[in-house]
Coordinates of C-alpha atoms in Angstrom, one line a residue:
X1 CA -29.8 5.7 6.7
X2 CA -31.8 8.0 8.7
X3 CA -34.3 7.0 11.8
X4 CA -37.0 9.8 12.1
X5 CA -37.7 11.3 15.5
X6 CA -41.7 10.3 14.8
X7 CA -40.5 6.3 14.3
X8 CA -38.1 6.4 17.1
X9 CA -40.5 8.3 19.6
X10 CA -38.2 10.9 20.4
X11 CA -36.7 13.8 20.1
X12 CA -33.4 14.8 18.3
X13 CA -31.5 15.1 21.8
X14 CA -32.6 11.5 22.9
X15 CA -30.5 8.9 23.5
X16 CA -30.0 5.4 20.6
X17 CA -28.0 2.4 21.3
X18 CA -26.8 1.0 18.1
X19 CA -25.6 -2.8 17.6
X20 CA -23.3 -3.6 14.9
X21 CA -20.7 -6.0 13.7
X22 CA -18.3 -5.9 11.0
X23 CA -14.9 -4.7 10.9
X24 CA -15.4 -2.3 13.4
X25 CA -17.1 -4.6 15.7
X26 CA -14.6 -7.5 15.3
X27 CA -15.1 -8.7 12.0
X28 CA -17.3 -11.7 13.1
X29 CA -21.2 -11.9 14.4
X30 CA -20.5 -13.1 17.5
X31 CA -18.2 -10.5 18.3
X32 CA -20.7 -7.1 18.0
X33 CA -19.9 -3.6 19.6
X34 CA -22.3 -1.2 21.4
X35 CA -22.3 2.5 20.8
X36 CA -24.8 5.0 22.6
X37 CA -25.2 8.2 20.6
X38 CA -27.9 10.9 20.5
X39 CA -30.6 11.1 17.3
X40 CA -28.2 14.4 16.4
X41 CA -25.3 12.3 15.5
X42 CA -27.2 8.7 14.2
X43 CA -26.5 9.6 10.8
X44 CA -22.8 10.4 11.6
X45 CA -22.6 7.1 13.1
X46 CA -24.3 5.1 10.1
X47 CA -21.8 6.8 7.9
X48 CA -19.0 5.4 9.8
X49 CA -19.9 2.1 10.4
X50 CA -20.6 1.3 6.8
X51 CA -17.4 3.2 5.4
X52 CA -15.8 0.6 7.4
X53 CA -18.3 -2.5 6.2
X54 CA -20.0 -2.7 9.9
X55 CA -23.3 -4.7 9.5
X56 CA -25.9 -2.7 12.1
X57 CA -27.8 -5.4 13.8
X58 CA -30.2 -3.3 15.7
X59 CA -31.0 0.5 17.0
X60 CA -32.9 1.3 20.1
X61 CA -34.0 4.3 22.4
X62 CA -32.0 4.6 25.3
X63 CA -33.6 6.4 27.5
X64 CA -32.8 7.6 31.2
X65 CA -35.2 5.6 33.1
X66 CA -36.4 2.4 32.2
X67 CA -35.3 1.0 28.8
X68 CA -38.0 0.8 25.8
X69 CA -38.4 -2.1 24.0
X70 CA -35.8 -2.3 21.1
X71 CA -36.8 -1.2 18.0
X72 CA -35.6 -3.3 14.6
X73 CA -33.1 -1.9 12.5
X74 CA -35.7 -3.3 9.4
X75 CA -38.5 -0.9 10.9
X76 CA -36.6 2.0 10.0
X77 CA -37.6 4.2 7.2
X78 CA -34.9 3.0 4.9
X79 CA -34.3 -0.7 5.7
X80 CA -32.0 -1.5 3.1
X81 CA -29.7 0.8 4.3
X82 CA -29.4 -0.6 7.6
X83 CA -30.2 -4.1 7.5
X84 CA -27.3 -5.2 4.5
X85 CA -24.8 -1.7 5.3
X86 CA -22.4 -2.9 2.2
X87 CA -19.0 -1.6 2.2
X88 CA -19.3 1.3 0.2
X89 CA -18.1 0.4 -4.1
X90 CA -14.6 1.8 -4.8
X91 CA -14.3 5.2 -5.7
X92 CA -12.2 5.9 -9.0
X93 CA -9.0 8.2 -7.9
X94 CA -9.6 11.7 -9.7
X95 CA -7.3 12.5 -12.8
X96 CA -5.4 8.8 -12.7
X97 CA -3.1 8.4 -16.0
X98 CA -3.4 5.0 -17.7
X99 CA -1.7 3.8 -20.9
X100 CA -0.1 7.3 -22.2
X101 CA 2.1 5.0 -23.9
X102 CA 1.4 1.5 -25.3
X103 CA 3.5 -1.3 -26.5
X104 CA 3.4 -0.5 -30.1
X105 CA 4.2 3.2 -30.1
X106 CA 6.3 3.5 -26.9
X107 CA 7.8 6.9 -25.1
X108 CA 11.5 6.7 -25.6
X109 CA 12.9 8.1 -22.0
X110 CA 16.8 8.8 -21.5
X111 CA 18.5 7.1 -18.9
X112 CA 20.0 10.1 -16.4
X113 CA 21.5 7.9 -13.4
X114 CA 21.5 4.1 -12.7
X115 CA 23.4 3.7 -9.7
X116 CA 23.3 0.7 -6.9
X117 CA 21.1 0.7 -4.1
X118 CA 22.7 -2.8 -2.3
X119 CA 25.3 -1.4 0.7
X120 CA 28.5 -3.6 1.9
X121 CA 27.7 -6.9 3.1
X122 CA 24.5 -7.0 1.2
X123 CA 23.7 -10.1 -1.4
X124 CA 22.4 -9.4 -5.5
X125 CA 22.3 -6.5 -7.9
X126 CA 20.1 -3.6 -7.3
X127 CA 19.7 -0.8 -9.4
X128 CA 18.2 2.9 -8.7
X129 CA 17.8 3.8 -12.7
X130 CA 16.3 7.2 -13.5
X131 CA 14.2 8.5 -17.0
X132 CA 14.0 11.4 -18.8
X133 CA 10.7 11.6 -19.6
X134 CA 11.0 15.3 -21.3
X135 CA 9.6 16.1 -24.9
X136 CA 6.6 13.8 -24.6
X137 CA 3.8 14.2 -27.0
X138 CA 1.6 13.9 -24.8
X139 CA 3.6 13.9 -21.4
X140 CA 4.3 10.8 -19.8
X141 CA 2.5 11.3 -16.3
X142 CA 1.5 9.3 -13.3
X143 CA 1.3 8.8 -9.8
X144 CA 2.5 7.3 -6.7
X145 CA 1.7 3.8 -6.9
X146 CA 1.8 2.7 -10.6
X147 CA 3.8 1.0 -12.7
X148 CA 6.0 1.4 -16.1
X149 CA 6.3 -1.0 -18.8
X150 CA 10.6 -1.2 -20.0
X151 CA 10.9 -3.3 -23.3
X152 CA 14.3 -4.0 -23.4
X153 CA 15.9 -3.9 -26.5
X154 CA 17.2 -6.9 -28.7
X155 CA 14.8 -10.6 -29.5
X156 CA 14.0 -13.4 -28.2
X157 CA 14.9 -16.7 -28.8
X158 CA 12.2 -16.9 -31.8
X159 CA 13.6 -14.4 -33.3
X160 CA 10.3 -11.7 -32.0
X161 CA 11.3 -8.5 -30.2
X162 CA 11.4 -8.9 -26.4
X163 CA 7.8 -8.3 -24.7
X164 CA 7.8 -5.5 -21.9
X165 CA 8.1 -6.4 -18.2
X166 CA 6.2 -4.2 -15.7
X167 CA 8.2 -2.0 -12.6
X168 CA 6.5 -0.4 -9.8
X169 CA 7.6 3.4 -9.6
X170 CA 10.1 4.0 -7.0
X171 CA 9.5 8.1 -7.3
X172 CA 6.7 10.9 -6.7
X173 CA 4.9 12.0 -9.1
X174 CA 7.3 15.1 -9.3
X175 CA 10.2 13.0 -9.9
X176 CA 13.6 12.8 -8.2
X177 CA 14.6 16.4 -8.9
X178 CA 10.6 17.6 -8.5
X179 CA 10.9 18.9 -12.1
X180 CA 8.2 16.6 -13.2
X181 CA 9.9 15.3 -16.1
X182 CA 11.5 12.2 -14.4
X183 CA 10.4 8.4 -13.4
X184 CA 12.8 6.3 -11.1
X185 CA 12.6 2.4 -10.6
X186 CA 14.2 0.2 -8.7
X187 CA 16.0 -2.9 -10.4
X188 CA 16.8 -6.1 -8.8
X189 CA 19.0 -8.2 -11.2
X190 CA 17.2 -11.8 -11.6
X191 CA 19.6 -15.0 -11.6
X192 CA 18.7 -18.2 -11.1
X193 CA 20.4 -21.6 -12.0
X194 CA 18.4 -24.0 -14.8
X195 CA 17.9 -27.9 -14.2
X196 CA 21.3 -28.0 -16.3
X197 CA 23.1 -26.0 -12.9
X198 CA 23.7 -23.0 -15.7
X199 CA 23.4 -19.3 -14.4
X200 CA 20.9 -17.5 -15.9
X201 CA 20.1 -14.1 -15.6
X202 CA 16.9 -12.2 -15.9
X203 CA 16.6 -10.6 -20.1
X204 CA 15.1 -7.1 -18.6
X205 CA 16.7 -7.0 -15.3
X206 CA 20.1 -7.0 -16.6
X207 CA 19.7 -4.7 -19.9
X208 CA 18.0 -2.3 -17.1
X209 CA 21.1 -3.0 -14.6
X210 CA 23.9 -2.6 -17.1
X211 CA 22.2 0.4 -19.0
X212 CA 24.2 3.9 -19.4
X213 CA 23.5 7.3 -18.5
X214 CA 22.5 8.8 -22.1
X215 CA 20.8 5.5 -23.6
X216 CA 17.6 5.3 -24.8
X217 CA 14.5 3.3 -23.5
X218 CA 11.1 1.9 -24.7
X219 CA 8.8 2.9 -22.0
X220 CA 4.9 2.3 -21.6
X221 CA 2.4 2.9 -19.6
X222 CA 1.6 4.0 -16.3
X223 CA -0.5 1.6 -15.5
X224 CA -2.5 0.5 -12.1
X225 CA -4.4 1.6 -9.7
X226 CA -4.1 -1.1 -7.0
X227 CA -1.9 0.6 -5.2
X228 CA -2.5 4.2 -4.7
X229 CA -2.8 6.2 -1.5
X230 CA -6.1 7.2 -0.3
X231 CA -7.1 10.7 -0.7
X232 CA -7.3 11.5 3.3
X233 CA -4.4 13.6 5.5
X234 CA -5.6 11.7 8.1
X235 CA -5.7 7.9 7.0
X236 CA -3.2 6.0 8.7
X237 CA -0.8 3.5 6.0
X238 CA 0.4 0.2 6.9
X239 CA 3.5 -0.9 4.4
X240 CA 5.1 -4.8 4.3
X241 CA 7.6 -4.7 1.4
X242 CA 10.3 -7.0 0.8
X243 CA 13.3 -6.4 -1.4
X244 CA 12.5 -4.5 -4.5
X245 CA 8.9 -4.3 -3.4
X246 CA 9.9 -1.2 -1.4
X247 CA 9.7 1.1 -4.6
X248 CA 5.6 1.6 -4.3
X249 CA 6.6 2.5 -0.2
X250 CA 9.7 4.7 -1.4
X251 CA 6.6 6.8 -3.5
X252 CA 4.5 7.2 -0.6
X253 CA 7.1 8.0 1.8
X254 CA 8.3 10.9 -0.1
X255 CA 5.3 12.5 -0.8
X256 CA 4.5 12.6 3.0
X257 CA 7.4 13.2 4.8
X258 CA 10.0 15.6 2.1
X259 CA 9.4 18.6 2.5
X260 CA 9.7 19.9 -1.1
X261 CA 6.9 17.8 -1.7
X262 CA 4.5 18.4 1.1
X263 CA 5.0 22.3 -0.7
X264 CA 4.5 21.2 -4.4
X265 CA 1.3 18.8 -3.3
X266 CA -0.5 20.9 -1.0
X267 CA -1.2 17.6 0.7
X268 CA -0.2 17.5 4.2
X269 CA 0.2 13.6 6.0
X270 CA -1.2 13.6 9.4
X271 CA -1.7 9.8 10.0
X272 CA 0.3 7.2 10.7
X273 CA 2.4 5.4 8.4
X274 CA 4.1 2.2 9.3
X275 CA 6.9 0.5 7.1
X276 CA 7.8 -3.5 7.6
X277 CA 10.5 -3.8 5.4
X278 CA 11.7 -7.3 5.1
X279 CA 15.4 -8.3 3.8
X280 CA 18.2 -10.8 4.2
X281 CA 21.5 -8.5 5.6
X282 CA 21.6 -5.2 6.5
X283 CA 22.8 -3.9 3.3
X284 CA 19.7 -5.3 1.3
X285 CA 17.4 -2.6 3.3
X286 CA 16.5 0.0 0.3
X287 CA 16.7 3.3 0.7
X288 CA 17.3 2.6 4.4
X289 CA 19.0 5.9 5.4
X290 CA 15.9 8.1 4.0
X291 CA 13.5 6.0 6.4
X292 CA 15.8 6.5 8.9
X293 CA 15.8 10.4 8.6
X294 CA 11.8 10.4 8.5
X295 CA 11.6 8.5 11.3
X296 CA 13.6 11.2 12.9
X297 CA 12.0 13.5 11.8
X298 CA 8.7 12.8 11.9
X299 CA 8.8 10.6 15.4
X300 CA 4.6 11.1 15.7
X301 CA 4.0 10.0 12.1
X302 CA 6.6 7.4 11.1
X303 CA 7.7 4.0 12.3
X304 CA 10.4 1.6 11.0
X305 CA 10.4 -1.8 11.5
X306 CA 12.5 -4.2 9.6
X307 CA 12.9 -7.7 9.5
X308 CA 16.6 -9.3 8.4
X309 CA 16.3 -13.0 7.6
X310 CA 20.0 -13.6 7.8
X311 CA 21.2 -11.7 10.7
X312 CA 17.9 -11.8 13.4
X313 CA 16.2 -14.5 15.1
X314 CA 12.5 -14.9 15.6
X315 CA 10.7 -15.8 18.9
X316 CA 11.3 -19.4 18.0
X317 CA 15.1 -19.0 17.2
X318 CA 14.4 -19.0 13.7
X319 CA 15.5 -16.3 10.5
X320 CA 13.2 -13.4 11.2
X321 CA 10.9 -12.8 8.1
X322 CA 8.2 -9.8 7.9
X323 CA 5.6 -12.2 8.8
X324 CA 7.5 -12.5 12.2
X325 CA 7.0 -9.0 12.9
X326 CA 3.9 -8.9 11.5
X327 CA 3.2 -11.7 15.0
X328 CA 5.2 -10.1 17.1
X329 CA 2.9 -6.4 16.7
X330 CA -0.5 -7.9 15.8
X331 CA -2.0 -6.3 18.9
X332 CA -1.2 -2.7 17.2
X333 CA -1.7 -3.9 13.7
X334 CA -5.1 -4.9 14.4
X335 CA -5.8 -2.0 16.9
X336 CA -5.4 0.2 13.7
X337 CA -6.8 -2.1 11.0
X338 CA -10.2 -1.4 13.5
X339 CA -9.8 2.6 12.7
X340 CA -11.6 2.8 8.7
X341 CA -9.1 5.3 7.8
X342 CA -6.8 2.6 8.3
X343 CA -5.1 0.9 5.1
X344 CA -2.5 -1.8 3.7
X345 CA 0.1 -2.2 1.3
X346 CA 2.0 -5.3 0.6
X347 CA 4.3 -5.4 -2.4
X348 CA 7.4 -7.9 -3.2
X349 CA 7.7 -11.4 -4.2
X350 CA 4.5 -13.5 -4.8
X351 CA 6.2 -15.6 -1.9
X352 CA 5.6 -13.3 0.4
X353 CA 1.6 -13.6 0.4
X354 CA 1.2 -17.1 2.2
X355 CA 4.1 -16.2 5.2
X356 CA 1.5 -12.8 5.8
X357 CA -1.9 -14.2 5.7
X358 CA -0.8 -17.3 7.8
X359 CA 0.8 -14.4 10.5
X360 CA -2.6 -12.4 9.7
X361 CA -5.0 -15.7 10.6
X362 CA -2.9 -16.6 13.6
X363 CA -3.6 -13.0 15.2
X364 CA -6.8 -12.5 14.1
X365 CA -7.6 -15.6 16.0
X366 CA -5.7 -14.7 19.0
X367 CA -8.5 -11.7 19.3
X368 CA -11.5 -13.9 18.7
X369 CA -11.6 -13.0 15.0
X370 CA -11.2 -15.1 11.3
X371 CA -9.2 -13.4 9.2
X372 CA -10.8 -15.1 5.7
X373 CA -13.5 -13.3 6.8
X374 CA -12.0 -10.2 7.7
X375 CA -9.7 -9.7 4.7
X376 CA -12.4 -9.8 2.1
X377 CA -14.1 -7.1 3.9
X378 CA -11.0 -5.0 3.9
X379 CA -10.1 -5.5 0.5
X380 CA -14.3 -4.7 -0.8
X381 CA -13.8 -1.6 1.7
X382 CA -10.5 -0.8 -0.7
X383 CA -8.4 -1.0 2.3
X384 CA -6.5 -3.6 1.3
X385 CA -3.7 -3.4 -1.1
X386 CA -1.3 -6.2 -2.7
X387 CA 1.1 -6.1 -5.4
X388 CA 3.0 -9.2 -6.0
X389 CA 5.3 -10.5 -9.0

């Protein structure tokens, strides 16, 4: 929305103070934020405040002497624009692959590697398995952020073939080897004991974790677009992943911090990226040394924070979960989550959702702000990002 110099009584040089609330003002309307700006840069300012879902409240002259009388954001040539400021519709990511390969005419991909991911001392089965995805008619291609569909082979107890189980992506776009003919995942082996106290293990998990180099897989897909990274260099990404929920975080990693594929993207990260990865022992934290050797690397751009449920104690002497962490930096969190470039990626087990919001409410309301409010706004603003099985 523009004001005109004629409506506003000035000229483009003089002075507006602009009221607004919303995510960049606090989330809430009794918590509002004032910003003086000349008529030059009003339209720069409108453009911010509702990529972000601010609601402007009113615009005024400021000028050096005494102050005029305010004038009403619904006075303004374009009302609409100002009075309601809706957080702009989601725009569809450019050249997204979805459904190459469906369930009844899969892509058959070769297993190259399947090797374990859990270190000494660490509980479960975890398996980094890799595809050949070479010879595809058309090629199987996606992104960083999407998913693969694995029907394992064999029937069910009915006698029907086995229905596919989705797998987040634990690779780039360009693969492990950057040859962009390869998809990784990452496997956890499911177990579980039945009401009769009999061990059960997962039908998909376990043909994926005992699988050979050299065998052949139904694959379908990609599918999703929940979870992919914004467009900007600049935006700053917020990660809380939990066991094999890291694979999505894995993708995104890679593509900002290797340095093959900062070359083969053309896409050069300059934000902030933030990983809380939550686990129960030391060995069960993923892909750990990579993170490690970003977060060397890349000490401006990059922070680590983990959260080991069987080995650290939160503030209350309790096992430290990611929601802990989540309490203990909700200052910075929040600090961020006020910047629009600013987004969030959760991913792991469905669990995980009530331990995150509960640590989300409690520091939202240590600033003076409601998080059921606030998280609705982020999540219209597609800022916020969850992926949960």
């Amino acid at each position: 929305m523009r004001v005109s110099v004629a409506t506003a009584g000035g000229t483009s040089s003089s002075l507006f103070t602009v009221v607004a609330s919303g995510i960049q003002a606090g989330s809430g309307p009794s918590v509002i934020r004032t910003y003086r700006v000349a008529m030059s840069g009003l339209n720069d300012l409108y453009k911010r405040l509702s990529a972000s879902g601010a609601r402007i409240i009113n615009v005024s002259p400021a000028s050096e002497g005494s102050p005029a009388a305010p004038v009403s954001a619904s006075s303004a040539p374009a009302p609409q624009a100002v009075t309601s400021a809706p957080a702009p519709k989601k725009k569809p990511h450019a050249n997204v692959p979805v459904n190459t390969y469906k369930p009844k005419t899969p892509f058959l991909g070769t297993v190259t590697e399947n090797y374990p991911l859990v270190a000494e001392g660490g509980i479960g089965r975890v398996q980094h398995i890799t595809f050949d995805l070479s010879g595809g008619e058309p090629q199987l291609e996606y992104i960083e952020g999407q998913s693969i569909g694995i029907i394992p082979e064999g029937e069910d107890a009915n006698g029907k073939p086995h229905k596919l189980r989705l797998y987040s992506i634990a690779s780039t776009r360009h693969g492990d080897n950057y040859q962009d003919n390869t998809v990784s995942l990452c496997v956890r082996q499911l177990e579980y004991k039945n009401e009769a106290g009999e061990q059960i293990y997962g039908v998909c998990s376990t043909y994926l974790c005992d699988i050979e180099p050299g065998s052949k897989v139904k694959i379908t897909g990609p599918v999703g677009k929940e979870m992919l990274l914004p467009d900007d260099e600049d935006a700053n990404i917020i990660m809380l992943a939990t066991g094999t929920g890291i694979a999505p975080m894995r993708t995104y990693l890679r593509r900002m911090f290797e340095s093959r594929e900062r070359g083969a993207n053309g896409w050069n990260f300059r934000g902030k990226a933030w990983l809380f990865m939550g686990a129960p022992k030391t060995g069960n934290l993923l892909y750990d040394e990579d993170f490690l050797h970003y977060e060397k690397e890349f000490p401006d751009n990059f922070r680590y924070t983990k959260a080991i449920s069987r080995e650290q104690q939160n503030a209350k002497g309790g096992r430290m979960y990611i929601q802990d962490r989540v309490l203990e930096h909700a200052e910075e969190i929040f600090a961020m989550i006020e910047d629009p470039k600013t987004h969030v990626y959760m991913c792991g087990l469905r669990g995980m959702e009530p331990g995150i919001d509960e640590a989300m409410t409690a520091a939202a309301a240590a600033k003076g702000l409601d998080w059921s409010e606030l998280r609705p706004q982020l999540k219209k603003a597609d800022r916020w990002h969850v992926e949960t099985y």
